[in-house]
Coordinates of C-alpha atoms and ligand atoms in Angstrom, one line a residue:
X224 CA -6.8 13.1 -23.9
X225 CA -8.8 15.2 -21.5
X226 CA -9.2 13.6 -17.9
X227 CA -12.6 14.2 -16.8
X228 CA -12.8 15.5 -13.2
X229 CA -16.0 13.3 -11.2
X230 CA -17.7 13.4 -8.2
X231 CA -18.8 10.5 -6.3
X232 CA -22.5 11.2 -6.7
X233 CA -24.7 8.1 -8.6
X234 CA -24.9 10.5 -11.5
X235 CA -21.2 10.7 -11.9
X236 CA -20.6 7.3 -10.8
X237 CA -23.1 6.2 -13.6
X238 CA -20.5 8.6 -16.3
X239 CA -17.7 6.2 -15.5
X240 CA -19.2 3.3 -15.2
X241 CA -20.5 4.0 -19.0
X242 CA -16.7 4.9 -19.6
X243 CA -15.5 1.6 -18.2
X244 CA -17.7 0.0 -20.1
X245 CA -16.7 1.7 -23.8
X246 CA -13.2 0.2 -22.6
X247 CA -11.9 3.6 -21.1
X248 CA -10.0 4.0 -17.9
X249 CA -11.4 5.4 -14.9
X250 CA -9.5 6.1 -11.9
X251 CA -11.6 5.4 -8.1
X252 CA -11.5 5.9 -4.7
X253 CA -11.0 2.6 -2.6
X254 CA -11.3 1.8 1.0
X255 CA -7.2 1.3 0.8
X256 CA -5.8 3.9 -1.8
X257 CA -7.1 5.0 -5.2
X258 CA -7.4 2.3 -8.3
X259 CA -7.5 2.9 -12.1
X260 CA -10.0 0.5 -13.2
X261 CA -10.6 -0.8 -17.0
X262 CA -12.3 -3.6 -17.6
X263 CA -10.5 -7.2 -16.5
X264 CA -11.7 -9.1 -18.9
X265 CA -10.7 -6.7 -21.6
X266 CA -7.1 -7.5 -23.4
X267 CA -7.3 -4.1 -24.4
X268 CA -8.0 -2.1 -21.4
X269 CA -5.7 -3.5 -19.0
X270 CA -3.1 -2.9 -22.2
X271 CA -4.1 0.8 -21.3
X272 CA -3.3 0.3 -17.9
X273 CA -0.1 -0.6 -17.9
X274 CA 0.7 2.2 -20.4
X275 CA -1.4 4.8 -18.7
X276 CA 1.0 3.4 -15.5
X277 CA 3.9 3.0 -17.1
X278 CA 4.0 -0.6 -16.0
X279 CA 6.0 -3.8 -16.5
X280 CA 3.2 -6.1 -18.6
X281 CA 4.5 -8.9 -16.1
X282 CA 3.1 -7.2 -13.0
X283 CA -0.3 -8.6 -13.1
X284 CA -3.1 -6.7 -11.8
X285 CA -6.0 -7.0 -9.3
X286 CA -9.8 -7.8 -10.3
X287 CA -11.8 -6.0 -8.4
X288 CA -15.5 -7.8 -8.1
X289 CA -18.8 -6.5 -6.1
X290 CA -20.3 -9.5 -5.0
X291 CA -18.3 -13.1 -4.0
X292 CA -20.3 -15.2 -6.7
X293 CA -17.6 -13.4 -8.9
X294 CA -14.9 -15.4 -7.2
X295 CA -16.7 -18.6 -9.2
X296 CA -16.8 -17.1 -12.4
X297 CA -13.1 -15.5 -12.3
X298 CA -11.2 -18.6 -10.4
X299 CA -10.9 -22.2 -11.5
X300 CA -11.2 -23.7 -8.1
X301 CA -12.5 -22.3 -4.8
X302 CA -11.1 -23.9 -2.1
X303 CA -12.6 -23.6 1.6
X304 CA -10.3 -21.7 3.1
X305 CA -11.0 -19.3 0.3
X306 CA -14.8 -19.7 0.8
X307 CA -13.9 -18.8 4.7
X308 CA -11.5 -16.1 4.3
X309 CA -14.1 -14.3 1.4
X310 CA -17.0 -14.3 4.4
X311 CA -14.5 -13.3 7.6
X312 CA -12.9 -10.5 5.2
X313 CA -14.8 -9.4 2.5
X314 CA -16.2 -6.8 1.8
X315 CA -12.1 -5.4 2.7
X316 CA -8.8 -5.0 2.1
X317 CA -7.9 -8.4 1.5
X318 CA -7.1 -10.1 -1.9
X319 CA -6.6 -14.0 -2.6
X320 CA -4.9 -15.8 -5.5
X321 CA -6.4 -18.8 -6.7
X322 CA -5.9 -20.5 -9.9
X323 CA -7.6 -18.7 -12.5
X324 CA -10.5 -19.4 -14.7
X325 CA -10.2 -19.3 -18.8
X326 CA -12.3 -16.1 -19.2
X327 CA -9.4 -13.8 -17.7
X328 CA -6.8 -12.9 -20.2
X329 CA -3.3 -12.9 -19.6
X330 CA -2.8 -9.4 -20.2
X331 CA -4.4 -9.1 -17.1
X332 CA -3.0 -11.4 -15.0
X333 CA 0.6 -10.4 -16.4
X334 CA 0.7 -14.0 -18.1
X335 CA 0.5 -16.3 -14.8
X336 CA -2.2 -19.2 -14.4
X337 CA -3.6 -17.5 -11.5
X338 CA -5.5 -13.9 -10.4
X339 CA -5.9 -11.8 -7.8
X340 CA -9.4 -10.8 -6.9
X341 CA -10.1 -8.2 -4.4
X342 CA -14.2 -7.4 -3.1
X343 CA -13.3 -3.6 -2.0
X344 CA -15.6 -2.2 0.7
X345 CA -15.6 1.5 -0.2
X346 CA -19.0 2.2 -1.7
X347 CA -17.8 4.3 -4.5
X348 CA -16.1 1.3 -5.6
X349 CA -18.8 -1.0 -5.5
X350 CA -21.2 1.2 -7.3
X351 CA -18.8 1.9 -9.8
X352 CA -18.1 -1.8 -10.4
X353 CA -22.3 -3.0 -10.0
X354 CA -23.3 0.0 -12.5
X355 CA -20.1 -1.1 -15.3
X356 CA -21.5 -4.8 -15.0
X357 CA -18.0 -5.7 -15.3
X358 CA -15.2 -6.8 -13.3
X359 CA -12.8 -4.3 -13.1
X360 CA -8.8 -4.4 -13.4
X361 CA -6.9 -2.0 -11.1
X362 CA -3.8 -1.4 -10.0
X363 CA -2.9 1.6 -7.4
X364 CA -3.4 4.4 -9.4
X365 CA -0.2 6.2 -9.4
X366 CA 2.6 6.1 -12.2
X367 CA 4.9 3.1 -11.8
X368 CA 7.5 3.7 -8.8
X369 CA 5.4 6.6 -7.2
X370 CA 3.8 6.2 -3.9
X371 CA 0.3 5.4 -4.0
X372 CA -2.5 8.3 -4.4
X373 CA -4.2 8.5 -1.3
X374 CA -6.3 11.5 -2.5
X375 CA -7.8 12.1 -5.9
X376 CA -5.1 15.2 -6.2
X377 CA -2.5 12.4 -6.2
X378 CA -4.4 10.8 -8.8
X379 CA -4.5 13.8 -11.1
X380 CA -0.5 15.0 -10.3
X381 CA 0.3 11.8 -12.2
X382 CA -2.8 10.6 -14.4
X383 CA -4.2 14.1 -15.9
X384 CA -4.3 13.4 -19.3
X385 CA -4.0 9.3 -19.2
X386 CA -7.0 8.7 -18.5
X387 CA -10.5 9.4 -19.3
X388 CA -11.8 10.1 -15.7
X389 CA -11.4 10.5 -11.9
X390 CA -13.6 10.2 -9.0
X391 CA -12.8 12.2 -6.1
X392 CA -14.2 10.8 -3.2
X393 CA -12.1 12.2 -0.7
X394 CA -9.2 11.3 1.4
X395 CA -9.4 7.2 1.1
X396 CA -9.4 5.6 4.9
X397 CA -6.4 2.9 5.1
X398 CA -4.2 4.5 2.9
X399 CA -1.7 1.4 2.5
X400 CA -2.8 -1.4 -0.2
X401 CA -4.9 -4.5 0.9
X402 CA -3.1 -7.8 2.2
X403 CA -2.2 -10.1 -0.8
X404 CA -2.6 -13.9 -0.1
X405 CA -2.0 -16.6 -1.9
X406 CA -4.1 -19.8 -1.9
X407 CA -2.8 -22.3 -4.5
X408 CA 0.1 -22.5 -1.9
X409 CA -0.2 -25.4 0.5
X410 CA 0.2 -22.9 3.2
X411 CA -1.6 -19.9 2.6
X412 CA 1.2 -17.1 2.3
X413 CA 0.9 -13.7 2.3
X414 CA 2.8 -12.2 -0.7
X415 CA 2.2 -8.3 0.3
X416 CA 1.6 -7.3 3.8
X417 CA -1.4 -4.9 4.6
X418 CA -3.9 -3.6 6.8
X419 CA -5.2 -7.4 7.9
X420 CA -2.1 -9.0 9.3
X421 CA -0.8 -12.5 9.7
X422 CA -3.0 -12.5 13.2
X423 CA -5.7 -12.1 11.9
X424 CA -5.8 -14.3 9.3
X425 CA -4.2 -16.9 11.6
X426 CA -7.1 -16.4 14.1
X427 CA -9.6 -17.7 11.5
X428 CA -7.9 -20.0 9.3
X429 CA -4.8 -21.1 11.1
X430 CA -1.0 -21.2 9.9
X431 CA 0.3 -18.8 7.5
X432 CA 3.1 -17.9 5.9
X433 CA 4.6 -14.5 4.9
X434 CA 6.6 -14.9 2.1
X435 CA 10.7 -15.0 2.8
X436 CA 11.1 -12.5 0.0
X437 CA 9.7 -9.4 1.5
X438 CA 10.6 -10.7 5.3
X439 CA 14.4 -10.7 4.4
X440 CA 14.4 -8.3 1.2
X441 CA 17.8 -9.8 -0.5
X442 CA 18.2 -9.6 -4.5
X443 CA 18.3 -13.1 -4.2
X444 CA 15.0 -13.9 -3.5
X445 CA 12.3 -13.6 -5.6
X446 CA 8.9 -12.6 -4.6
X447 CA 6.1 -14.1 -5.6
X448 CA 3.9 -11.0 -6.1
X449 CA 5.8 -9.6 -9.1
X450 CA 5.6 -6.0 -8.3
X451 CA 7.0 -6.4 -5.2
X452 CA 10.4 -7.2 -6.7
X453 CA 10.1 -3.0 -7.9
X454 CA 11.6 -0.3 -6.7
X455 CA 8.4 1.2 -5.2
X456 CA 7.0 3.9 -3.8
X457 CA 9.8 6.2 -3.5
X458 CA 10.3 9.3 -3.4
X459 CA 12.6 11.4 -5.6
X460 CA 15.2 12.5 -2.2
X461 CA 17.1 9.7 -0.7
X462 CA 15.3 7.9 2.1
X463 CA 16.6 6.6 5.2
X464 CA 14.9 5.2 8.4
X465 CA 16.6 5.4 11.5
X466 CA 15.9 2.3 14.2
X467 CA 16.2 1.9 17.3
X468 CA 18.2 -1.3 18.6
X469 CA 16.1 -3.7 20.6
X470 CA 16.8 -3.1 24.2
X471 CA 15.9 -6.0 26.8
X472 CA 14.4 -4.4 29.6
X473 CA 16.1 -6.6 32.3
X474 CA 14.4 -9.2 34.5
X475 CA 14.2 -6.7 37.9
X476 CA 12.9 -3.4 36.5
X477 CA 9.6 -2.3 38.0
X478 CA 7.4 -2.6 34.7
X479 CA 5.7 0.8 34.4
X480 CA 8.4 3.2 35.0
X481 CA 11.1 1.5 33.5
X482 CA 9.6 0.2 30.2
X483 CA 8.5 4.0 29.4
X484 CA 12.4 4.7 30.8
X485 CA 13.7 2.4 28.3
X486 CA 10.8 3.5 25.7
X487 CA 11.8 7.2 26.2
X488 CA 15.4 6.4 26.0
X489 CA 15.0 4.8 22.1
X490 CA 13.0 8.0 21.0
X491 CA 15.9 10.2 22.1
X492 CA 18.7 8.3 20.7
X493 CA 17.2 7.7 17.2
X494 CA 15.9 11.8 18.1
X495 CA 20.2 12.7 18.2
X496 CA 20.8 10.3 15.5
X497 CA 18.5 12.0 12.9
X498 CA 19.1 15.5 14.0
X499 CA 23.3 14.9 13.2
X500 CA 21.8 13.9 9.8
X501 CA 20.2 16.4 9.1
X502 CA 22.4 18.8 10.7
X503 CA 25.3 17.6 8.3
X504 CA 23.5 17.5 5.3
X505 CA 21.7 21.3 5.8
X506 CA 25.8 22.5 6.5
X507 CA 26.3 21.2 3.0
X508 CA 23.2 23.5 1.8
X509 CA 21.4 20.1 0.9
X510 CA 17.4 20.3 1.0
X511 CA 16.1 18.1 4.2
X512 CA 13.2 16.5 5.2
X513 CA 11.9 14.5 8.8
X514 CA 9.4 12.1 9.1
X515 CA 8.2 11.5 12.7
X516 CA 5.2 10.5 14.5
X517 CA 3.2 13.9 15.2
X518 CA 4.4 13.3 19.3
X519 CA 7.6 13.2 18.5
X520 CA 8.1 16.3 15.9
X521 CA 9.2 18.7 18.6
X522 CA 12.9 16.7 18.6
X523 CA 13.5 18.3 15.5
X524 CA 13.1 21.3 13.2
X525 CA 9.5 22.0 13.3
X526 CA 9.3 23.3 9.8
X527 CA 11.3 20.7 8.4
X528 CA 9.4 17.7 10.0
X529 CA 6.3 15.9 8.4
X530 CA 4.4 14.4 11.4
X531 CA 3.1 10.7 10.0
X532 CA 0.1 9.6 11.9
X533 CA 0.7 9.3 16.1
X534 CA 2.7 7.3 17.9
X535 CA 1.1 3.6 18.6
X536 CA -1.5 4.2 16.5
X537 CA -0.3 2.5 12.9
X538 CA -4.0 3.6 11.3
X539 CA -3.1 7.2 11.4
X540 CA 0.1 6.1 10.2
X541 CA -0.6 4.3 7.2
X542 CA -3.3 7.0 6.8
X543 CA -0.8 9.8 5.6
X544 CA 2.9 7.6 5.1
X545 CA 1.8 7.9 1.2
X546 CA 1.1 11.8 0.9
X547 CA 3.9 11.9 3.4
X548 CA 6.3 11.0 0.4
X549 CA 4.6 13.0 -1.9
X550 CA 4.8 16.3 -0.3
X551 CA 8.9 15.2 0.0
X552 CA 8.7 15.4 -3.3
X553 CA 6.8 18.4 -3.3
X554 CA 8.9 20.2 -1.5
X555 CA 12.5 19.3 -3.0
X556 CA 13.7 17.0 -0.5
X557 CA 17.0 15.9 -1.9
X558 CA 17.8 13.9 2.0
X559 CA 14.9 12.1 4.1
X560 CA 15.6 11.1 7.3
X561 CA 12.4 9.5 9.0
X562 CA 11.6 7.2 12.3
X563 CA 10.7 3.3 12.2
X564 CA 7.1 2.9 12.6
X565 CA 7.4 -1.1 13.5
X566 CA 5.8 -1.2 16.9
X567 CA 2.6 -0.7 16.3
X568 CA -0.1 -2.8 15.4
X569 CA 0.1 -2.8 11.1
X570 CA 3.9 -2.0 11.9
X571 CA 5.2 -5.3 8.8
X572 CA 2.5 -3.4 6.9
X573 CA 3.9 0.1 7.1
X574 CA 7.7 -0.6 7.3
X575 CA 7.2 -2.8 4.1
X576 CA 6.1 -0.1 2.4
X577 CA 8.7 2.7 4.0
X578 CA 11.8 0.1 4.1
X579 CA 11.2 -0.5 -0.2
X580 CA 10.8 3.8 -0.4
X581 CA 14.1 3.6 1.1
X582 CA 15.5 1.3 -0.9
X583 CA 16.0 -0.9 2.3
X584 CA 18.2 2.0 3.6
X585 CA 18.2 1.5 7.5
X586 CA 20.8 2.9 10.7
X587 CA 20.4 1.0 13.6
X588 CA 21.4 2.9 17.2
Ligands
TXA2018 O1 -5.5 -2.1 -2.2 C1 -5.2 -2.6 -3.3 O2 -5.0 -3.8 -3.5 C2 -5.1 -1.6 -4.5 C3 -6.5 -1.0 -4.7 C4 -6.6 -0.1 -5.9 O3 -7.5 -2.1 -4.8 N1 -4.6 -2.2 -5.7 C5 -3.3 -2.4 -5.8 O4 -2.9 -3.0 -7.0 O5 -2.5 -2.3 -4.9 P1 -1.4 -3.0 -7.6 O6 -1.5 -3.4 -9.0 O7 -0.8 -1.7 -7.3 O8 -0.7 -4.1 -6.8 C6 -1.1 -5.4 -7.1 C7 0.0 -6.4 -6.5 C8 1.3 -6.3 -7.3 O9 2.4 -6.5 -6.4 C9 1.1 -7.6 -8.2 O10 2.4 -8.1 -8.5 C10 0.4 -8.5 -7.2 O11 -0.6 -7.7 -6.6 N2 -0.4 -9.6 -8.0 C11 -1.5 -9.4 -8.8 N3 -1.9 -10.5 -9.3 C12 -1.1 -11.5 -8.8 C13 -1.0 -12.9 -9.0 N4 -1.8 -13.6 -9.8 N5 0.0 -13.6 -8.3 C14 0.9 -12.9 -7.5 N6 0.8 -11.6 -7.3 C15 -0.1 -10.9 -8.0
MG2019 MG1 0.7 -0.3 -6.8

């Protein structure tokens, strides 16, 4: 197959949205990372999906709508708190399950009684899905177990020839998947952290849960977002993440100085920590790789450190932790050493995502 190479101009936009249509496969920009959209009520197409992915069939996959009256058509039953999340959230990176109606095959929702529908905000996306007149499936668009594209040159490296077209509409914005939550729970839980966090949620509809599963990763426990059970996201080298211990500031320290003391004291140990990594592992003639906030790349070999986003600000982080990965990958990494990313403000949203690269791999110091 030849993968047609779009822009996002409404001419293009009108090609793929005739290819969606025919039943092809189309991968898009998104405000969160790229998709690769077929049509969702189509057996067929999202067969193609998961084979163009080289997906589990059991890993159900988003529908992606352009206007809430969808959410009537697609789910069974819309309960309030839907009806409230839809207007606080949507158009965004959020996704709810609800119960879902007869018209969505099971091929799409990977054989469960409910779907996940997702009203994107980028306008590529909602052009694309307006001009189809159909809802579309996506997943991320990457191969199975491959970080997420974040740019439409992630999308080709794995989908050139899979498919039947890409749009390139630049670098996408968040650059980690939307929040997943689930409403036919009594509680609503979130199944997959993401750029709209527990707060924020909780500051319009009250309590709710994140599910145990990907708070306390343990074979165990199953998670009730199938794909989040996968090995995900990783890159070929082996990833570790290097934490610092919480330290208590104690009770008598003057609070400016001695929090940034304290502050300043965690960078440099986890700093000593990952540079005796790497140091051991480039003795052995082994290929190594850093990932640190951009502030912080000066601890290490400059060549040999990635800078991910800036320090307190988890946007930029997100931002570039996928292409991060890649360029690993890219550049022969066999050993990954990187920095937590936790305390800032989508910090459950990024280390989810950089704790399952790792395989859950973590040093405390
Ligand atoms: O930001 C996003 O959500 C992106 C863009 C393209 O919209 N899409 C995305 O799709 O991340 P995907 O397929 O890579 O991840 C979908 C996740 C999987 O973990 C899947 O198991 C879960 O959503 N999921 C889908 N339908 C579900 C359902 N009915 N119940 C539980 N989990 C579901
Ligand atoms: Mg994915």
């Amino acid at each position: 197959m030849t993968t047609q190479f779009l822009s996002d101009n409404e001419q293009d936009i009108e090609v793929a949205a005739q290819i969606i249509k025919d039943g092809g496969l189309v991968a898009f920009p998104t405000e969160t990372v790229y998709g690769l959209g077929g049509n969702a009520l189509s057996p067929s197409a999202s067969n193609a999906i998961y084979t163009a992915k080289g997906r589990p069939s059991d890993n159900p996959l988003i529908v992606h709508i352009a206007d809430t009256a969808s959410v009537y058509e697609l789910a069974k039953e819309v309960p309030d708190i839907a009806r409230t999340l839809m207007e606080a959230f949507w158009p965004g990176p959020l996704t709810i399950i609800l119960p879902k109606a007869d018209i969505v095959p099971k091929e799409t929702t990977g054989g469960l009684d409910t779907v996940a529908i997702r009203f994107p905000s980028h306008p590529a996306a909602m052009e694309l899905i307006k001009r189809s007149g159909v809802y579309i499936a996506a997943p991320s668009a990457n191969t199975s177990g491959r970080p997420s594209p974040t740019t439409a040159k992630h999308v080709k490296e794995d989908m050139d020839g899979r498919i039947e077209a890409i749009i390139d509409g630049g670098p996408v914005g968040i650059g980690i998947e939307s929040t997943i939550v689930d409403l036919t729970s009594d509680i609503p839980t979130i199944l997959r952290p993401g750029f709209i966090t527990k707060k924020n949620l909780e500051d319009i509809i009250g309590e709710v849960r994140i599910d145990p599963a990907i708070i306390h990763p343990d074979p165990n426990l199953r998670p009730k977002a199938p794909g989040m059970k996968y090995t995900h996201y990783a890159p070929q080298g082996e990833l570790t993440v290097v934490e610092r211990m919480e330290v208590a500031i104690p009770t008598d320290a003057t609070p400016e100085f001695d929090s940034k003391y304290y502050a300043d004291e965690g960078a440099a140990a986890v700093a000593d920590t990952i540079n005796a990594l790497y140091n051991k592992k480039k003795e052995a003639g082994s290929r190594v790789l850093i990932l640190a906030p951009e502030e912080h790349r000066h601890f290490y070999n400059i060549e040999d450190t990635i800078a991910v986003g800036s320090i307190d600000s988890g946007i930029t982080v997100a931002a570039r932790l996928y292409a991060a990965l890649r360029e690993c990958d890219e550049r022969g990494a066999e050993f990954i050493y990187s920095e937590s990313f936790k305390d800032c403000e989508i910090g459950g949203a990024i280390m989810n995502r950089l704790l399952k690269a790792a395989g859950q791999r973590i040093i405390h110091v």
